[in-house]
PDB file of C-alpha atoms in Angstrom:
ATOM      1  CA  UNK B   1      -2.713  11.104  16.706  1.00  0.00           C
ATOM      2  CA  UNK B   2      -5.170   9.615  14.346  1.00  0.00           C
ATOM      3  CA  UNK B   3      -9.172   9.677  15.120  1.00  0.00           C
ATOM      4  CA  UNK B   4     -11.146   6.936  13.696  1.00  0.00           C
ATOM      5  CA  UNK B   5     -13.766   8.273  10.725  1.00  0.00           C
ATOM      6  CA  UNK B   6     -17.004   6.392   9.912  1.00  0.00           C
ATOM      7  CA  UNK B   7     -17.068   7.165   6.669  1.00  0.00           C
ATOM      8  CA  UNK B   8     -14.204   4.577   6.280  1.00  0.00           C
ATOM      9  CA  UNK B   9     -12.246   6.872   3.889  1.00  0.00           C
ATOM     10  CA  UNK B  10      -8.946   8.834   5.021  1.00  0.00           C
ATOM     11  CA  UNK B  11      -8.911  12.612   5.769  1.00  0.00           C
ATOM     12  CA  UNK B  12      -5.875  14.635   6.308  1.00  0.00           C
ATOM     13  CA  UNK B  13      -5.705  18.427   6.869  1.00  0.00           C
ATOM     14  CA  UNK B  14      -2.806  20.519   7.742  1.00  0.00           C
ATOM     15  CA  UNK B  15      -0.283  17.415   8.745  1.00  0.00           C
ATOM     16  CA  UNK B  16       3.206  18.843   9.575  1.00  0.00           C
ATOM     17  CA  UNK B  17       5.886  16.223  10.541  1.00  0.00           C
ATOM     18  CA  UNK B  18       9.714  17.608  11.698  1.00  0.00           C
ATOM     19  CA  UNK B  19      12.882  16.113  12.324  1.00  0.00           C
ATOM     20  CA  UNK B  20      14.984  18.613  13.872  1.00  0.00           C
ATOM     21  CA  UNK B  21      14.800  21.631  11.723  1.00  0.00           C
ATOM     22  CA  UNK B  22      14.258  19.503   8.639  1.00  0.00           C
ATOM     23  CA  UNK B  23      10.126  19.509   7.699  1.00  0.00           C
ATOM     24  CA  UNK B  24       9.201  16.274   5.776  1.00  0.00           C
ATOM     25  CA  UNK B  25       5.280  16.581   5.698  1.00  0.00           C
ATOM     26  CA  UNK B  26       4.443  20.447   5.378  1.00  0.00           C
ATOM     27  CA  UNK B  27       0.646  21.241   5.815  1.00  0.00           C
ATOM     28  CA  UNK B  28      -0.557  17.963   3.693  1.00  0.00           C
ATOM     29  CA  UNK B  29      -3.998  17.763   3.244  1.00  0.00           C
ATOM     30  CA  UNK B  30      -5.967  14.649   1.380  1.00  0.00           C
ATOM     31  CA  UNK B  31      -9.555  13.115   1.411  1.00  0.00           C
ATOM     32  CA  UNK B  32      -9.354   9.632  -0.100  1.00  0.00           C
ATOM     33  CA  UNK B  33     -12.685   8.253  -0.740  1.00  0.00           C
ATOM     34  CA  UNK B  34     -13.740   4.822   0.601  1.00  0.00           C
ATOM     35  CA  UNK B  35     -12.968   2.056  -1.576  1.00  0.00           C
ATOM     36  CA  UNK B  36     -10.467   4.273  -3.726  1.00  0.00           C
ATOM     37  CA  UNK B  37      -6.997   2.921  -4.941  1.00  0.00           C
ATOM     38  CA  UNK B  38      -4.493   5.616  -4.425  1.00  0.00           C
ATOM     39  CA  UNK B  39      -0.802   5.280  -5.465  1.00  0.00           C
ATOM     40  CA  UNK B  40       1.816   8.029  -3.679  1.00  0.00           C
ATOM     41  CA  UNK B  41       5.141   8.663  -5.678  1.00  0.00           C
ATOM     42  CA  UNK B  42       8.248  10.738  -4.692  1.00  0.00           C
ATOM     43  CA  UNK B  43      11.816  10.856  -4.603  1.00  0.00           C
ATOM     44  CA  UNK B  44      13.601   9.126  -1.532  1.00  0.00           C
ATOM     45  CA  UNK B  45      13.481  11.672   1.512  1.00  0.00           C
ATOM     46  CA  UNK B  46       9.952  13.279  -0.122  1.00  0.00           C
ATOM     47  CA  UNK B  47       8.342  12.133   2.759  1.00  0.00           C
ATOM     48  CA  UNK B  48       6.202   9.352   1.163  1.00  0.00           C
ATOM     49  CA  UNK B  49       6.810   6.615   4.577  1.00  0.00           C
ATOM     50  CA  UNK B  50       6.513   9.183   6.671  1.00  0.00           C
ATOM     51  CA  UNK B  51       2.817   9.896   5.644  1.00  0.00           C
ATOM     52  CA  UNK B  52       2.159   6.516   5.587  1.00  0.00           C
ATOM     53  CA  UNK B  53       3.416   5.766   8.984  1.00  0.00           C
ATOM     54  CA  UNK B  54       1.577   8.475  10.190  1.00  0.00           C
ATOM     55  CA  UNK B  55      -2.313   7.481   8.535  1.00  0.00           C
ATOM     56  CA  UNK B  56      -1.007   3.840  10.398  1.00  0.00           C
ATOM     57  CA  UNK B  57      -0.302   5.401  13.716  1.00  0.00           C
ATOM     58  CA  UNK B  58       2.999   4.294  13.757  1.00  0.00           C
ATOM     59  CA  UNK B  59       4.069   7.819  14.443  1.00  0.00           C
ATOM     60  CA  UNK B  60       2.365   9.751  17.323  1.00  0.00           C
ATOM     61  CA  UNK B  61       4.770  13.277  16.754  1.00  0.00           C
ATOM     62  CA  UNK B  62       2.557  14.633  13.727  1.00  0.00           C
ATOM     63  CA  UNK B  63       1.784  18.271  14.524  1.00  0.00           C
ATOM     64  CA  UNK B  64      -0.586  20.411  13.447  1.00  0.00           C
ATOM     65  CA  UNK B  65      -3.585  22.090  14.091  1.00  0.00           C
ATOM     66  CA  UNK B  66      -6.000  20.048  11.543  1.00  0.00           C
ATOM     67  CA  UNK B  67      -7.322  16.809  11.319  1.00  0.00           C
ATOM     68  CA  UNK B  68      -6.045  13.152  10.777  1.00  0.00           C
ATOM     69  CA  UNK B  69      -8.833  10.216  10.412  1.00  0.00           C
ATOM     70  CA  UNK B  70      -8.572   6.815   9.415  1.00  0.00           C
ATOM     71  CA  UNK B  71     -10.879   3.961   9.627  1.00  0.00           C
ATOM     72  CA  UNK B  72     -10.445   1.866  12.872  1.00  0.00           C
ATOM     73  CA  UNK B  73      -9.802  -1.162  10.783  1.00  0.00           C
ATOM     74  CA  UNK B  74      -6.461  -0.633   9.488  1.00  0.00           C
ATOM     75  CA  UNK B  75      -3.614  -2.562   7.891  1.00  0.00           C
ATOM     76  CA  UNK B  76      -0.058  -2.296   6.661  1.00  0.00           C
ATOM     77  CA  UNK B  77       1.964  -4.168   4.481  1.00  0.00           C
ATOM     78  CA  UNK B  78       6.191  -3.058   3.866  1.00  0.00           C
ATOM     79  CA  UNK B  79       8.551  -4.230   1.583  1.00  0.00           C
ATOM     80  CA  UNK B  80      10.525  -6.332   4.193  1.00  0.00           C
ATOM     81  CA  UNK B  81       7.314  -9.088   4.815  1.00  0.00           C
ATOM     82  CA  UNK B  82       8.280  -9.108   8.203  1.00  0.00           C
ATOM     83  CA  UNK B  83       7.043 -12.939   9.012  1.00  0.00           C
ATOM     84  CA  UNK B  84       7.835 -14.520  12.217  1.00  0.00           C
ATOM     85  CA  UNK B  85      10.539 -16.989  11.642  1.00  0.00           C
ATOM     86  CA  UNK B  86       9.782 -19.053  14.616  1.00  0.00           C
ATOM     87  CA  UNK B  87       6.263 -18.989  13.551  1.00  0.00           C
ATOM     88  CA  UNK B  88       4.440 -21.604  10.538  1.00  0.00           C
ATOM     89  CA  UNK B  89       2.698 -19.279   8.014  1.00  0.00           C
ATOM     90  CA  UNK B  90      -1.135 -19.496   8.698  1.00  0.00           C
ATOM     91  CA  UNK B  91       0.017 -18.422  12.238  1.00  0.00           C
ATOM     92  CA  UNK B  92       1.658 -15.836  10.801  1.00  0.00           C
ATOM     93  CA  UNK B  93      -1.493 -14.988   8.963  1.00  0.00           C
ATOM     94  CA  UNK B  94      -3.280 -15.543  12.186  1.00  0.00           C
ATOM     95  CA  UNK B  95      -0.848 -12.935  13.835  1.00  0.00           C
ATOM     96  CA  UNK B  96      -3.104 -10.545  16.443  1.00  0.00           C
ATOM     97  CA  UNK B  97      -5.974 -12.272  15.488  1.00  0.00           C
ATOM     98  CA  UNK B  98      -8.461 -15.012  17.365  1.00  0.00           C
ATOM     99  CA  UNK B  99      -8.110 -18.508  16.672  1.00  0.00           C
ATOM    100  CA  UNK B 100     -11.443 -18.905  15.214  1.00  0.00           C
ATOM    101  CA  UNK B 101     -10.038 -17.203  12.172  1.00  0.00           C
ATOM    102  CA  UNK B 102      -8.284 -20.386  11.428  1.00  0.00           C
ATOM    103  CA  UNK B 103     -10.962 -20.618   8.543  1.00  0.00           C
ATOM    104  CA  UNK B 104     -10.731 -17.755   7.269  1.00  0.00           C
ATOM    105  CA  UNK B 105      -6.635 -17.466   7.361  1.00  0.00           C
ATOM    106  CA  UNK B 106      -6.563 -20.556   5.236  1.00  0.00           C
ATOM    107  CA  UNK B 107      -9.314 -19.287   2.771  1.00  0.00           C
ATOM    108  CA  UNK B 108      -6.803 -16.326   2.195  1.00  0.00           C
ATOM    109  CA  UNK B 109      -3.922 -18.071   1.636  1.00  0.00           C
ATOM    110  CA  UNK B 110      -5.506 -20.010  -1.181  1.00  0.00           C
ATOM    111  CA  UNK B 111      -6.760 -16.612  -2.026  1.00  0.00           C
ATOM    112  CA  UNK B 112      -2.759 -15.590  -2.525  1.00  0.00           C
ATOM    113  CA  UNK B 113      -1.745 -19.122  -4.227  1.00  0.00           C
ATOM    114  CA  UNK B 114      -0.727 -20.736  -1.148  1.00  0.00           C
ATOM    115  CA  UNK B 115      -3.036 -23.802  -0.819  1.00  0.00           C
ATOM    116  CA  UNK B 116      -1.266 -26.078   1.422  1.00  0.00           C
ATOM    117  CA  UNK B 117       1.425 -24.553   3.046  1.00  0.00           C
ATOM    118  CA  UNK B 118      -0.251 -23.434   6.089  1.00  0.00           C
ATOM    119  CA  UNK B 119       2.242 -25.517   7.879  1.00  0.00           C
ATOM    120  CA  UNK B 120       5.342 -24.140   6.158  1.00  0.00           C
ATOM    121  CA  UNK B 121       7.895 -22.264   7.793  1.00  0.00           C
ATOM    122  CA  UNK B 122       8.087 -18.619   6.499  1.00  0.00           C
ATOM    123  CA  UNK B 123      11.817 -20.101   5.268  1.00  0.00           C
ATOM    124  CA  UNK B 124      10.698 -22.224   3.663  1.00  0.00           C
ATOM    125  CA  UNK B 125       9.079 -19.856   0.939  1.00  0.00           C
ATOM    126  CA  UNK B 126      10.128 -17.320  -1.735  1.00  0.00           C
ATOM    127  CA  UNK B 127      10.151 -13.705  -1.679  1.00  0.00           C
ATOM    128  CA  UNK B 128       7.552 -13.495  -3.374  1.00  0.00           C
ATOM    129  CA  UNK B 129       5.924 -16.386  -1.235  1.00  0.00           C
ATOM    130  CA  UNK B 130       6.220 -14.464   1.675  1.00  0.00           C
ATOM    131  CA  UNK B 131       5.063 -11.315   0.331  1.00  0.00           C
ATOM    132  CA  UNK B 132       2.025 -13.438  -0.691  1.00  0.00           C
ATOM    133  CA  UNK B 133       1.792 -14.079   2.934  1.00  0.00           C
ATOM    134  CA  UNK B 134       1.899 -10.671   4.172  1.00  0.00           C
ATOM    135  CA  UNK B 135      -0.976  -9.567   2.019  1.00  0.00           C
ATOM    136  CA  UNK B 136      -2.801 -12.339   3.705  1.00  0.00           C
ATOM    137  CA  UNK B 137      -2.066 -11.317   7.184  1.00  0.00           C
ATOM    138  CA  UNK B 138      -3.026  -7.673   5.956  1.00  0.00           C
ATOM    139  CA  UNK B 139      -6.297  -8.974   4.262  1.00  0.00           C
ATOM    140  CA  UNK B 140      -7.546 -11.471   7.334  1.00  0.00           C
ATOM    141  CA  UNK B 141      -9.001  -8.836   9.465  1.00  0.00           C
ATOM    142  CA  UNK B 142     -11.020  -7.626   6.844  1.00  0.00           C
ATOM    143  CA  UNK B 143      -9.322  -4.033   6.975  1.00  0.00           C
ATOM    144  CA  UNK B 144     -11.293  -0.601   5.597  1.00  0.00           C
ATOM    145  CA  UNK B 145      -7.802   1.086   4.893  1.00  0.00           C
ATOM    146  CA  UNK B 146      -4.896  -0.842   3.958  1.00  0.00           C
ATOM    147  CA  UNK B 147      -1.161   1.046   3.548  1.00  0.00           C
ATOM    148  CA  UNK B 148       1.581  -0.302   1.239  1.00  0.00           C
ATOM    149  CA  UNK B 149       4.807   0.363   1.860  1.00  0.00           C
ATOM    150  CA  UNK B 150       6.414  -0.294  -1.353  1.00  0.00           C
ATOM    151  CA  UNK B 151       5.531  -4.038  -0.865  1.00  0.00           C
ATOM    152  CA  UNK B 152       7.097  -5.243  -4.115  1.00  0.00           C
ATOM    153  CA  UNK B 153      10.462  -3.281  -4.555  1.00  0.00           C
ATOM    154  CA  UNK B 154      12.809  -6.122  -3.281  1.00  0.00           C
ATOM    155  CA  UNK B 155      10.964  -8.896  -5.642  1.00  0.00           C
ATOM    156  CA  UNK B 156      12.134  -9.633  -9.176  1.00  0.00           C
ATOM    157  CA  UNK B 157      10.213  -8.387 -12.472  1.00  0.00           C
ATOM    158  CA  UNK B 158       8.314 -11.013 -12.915  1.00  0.00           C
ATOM    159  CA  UNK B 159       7.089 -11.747  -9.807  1.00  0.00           C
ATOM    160  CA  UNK B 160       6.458  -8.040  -9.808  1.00  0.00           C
ATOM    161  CA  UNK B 161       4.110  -8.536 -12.247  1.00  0.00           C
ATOM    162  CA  UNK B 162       2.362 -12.233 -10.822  1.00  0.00           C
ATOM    163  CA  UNK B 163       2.007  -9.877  -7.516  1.00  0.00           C
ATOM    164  CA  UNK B 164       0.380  -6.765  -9.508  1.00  0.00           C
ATOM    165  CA  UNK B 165      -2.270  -9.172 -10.964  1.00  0.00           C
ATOM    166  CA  UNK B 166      -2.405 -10.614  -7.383  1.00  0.00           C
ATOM    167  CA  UNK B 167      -3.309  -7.413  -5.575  1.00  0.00           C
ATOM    168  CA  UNK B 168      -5.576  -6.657  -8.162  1.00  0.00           C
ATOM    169  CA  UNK B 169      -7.572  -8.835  -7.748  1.00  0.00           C
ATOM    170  CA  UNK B 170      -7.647  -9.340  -3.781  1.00  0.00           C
ATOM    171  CA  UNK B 171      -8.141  -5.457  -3.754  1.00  0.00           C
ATOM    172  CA  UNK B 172     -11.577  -6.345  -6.294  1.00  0.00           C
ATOM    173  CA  UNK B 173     -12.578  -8.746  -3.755  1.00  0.00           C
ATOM    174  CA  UNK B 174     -12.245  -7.438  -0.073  1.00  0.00           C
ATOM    175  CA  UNK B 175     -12.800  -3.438  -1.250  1.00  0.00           C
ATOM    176  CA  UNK B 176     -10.488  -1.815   1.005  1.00  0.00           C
ATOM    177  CA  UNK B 177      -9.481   1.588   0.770  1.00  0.00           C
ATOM    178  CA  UNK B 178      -5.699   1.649  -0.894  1.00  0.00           C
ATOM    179  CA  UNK B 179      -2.660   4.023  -0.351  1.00  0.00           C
ATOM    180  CA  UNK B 180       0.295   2.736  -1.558  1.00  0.00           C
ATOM    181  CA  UNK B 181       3.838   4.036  -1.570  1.00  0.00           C
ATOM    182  CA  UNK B 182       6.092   3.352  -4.629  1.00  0.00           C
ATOM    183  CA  UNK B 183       9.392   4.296  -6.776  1.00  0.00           C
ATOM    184  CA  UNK B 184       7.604   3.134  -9.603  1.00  0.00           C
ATOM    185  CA  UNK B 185       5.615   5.152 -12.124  1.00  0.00           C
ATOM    186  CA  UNK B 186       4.573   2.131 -14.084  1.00  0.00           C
ATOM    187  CA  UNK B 187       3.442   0.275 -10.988  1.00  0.00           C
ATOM    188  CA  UNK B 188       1.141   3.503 -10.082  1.00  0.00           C
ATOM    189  CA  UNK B 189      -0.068   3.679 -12.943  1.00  0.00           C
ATOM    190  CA  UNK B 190      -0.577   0.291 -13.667  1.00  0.00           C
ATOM    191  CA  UNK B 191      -2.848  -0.493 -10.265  1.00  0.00           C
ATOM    192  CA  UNK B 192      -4.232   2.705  -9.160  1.00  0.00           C
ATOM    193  CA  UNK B 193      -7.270   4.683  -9.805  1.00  0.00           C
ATOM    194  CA  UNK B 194      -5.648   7.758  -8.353  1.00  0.00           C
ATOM    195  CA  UNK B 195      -1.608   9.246  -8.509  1.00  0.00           C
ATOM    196  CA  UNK B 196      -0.358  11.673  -6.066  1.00  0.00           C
ATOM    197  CA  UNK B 197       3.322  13.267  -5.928  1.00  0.00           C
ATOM    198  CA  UNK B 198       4.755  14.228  -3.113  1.00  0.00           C
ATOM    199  CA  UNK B 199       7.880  16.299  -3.283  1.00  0.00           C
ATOM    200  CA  UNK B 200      10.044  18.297  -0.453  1.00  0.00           C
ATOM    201  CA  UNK B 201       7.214  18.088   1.852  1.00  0.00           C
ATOM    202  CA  UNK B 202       4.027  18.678  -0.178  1.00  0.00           C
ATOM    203  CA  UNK B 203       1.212  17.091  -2.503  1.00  0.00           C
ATOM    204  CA  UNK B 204       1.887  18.591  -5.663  1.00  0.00           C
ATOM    205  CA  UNK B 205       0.445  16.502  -8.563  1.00  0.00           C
ATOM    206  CA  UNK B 206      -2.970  14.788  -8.069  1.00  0.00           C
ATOM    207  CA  UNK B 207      -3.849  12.816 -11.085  1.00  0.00           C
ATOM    208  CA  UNK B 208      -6.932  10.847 -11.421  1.00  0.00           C
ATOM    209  CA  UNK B 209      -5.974   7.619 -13.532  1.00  0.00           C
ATOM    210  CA  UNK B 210      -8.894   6.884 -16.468  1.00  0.00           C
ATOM    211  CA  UNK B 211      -8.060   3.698 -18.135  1.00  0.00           C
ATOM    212  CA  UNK B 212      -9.768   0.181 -17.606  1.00  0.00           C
ATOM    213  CA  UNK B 213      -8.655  -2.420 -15.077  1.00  0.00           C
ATOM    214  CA  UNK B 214      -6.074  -4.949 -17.407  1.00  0.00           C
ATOM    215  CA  UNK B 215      -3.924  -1.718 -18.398  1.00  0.00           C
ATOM    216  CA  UNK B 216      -1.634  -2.066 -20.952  1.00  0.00           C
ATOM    217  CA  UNK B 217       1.760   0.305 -20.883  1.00  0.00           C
ATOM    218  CA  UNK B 218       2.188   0.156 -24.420  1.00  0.00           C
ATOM    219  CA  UNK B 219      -0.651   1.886 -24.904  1.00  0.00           C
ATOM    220  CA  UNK B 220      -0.390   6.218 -26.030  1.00  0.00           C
ATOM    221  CA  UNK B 221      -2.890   6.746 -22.845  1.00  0.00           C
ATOM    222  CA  UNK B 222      -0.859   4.998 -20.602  1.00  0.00           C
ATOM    223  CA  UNK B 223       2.432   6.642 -21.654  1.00  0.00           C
ATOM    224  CA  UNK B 224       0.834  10.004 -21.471  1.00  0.00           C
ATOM    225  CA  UNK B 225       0.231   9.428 -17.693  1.00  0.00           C
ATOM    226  CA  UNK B 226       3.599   8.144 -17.533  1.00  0.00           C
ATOM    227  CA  UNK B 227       5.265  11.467 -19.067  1.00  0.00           C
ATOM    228  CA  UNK B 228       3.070  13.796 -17.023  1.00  0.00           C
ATOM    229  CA  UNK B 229       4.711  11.747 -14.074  1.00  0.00           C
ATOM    230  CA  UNK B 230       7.869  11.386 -14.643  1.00  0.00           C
ATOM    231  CA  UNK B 231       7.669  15.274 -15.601  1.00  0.00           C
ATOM    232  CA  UNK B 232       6.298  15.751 -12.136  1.00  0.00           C
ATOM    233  CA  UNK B 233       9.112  13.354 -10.867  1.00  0.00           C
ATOM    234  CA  UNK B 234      11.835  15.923 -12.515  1.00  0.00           C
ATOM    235  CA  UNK B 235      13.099  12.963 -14.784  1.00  0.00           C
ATOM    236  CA  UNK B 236      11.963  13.670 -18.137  1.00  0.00           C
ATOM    237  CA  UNK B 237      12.440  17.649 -18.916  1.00  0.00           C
ATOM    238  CA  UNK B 238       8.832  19.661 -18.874  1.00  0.00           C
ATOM    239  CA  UNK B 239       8.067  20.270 -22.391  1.00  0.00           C
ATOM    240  CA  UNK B 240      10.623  17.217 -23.544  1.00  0.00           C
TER     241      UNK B 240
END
């Protein structure tokens, strides 16, 4: 179970997480600073969800001996927005939350493009609209850690790329501490200060990412990241 850390960062040690005889997270241990972007890659089954689920408390059958703290202010966004349908979308905002963040849930959904449609029904909206949405509800509280599931794999390129920009900048704004799960190497590299792999179980590539803010993949740093990754990954051949 996870204990609450003042120091607002994240600190695993020794996690171990089993289904049956099969172990998904074997002895992981991370310190993520406060404030830090972090990006977690892997193949499916690597165990990437499962860690996540387990820094959100979503999963109380982590075992081992060491330690597992999170801030007490923690949120969690997934690919699936998961809006209330038979709710209007500041109350989804507003979900678990007092009324007298009314305010505030309409400040963030102009924050996320959605001036206006604080009375719209979440079917109303786009994928993307929703997902816009979700990262409001996330933001509203004013969490110290937020988790991303992979919250853009179901969206289109290009609204891939309005919601990169999009995160970017709410991230630059409310300062949370950032771990987010993804398939996609350019979408690690592209937001995150900080790559991890995760494969069969265990952390085996941490990367610190060195290039400004408005990254551009074309460029010979960015692809270099991107081979040592995808190396990593098992997709391009070591030494290829």
């Amino acid at each position: 179970m996870a204990s609450h850390d003042l120091e607002l960062g994240v600190r695993t040690r020794d996690l171990v997480r089993s289904f049956g005889n099969r172990t998904v997270l074997d002895d992981i241990s991370l310190t993520i600073p406060p404030g830090q972007f972090v990006a977690l890659l892997g193949r499916s089954g690597s165990g990437k969800s499962t860690l996540l689920r387990a820094l959100a408390g979503l999963d109380r059958d982590v075992e081992g001996s060491g330690t597992l703290r999170v801030p007490a202010k923690t949120s969690v966004v997934f690919q699936d927005s998961r809006l209330l349908p038979w709710q209007r979308v500041l109350s989804n905002v507003l979900y678990g939350q007092p009324r007298s963040r009314r305010q505030e849930g309409r400040d963030l959904l102009a924050e996320v493009g959605l001036t206006g449609r604080d009375r719209a029904w979440p079917s109303e909206l786009s994928g993307g609209e929703q997902q816009r949405v979700a990262l409001a509800r996330a933001l509203v509280g004013e969490p110290d850690l937020l988790l991303a599931d992979e919250p853009f794999g179901a969206l289109d390129a290009l609204t891939r790329i309005k919601m990169h920009e999009l995160l970017r900048e709410l991230i630059a704004r409310h300062t949370p501490t950032v771990l987010l799960v993804t398939h996609d190497v350019d979408e690690a590299i592209t937001l995150a200060q900080r790559v991890l792999v995760l494969d069969a179980g265990r952390l085996t590539v941490d990367l610190p990412i060195d290039l400004p803010a408005h990254r551009d993949p074309g460029e010979p740093e960015f692809q270099r990241y991107r081979r040592t990754l995808l190396t990593a990954l098992g997709v391009v051949p070591a030494g290829v």
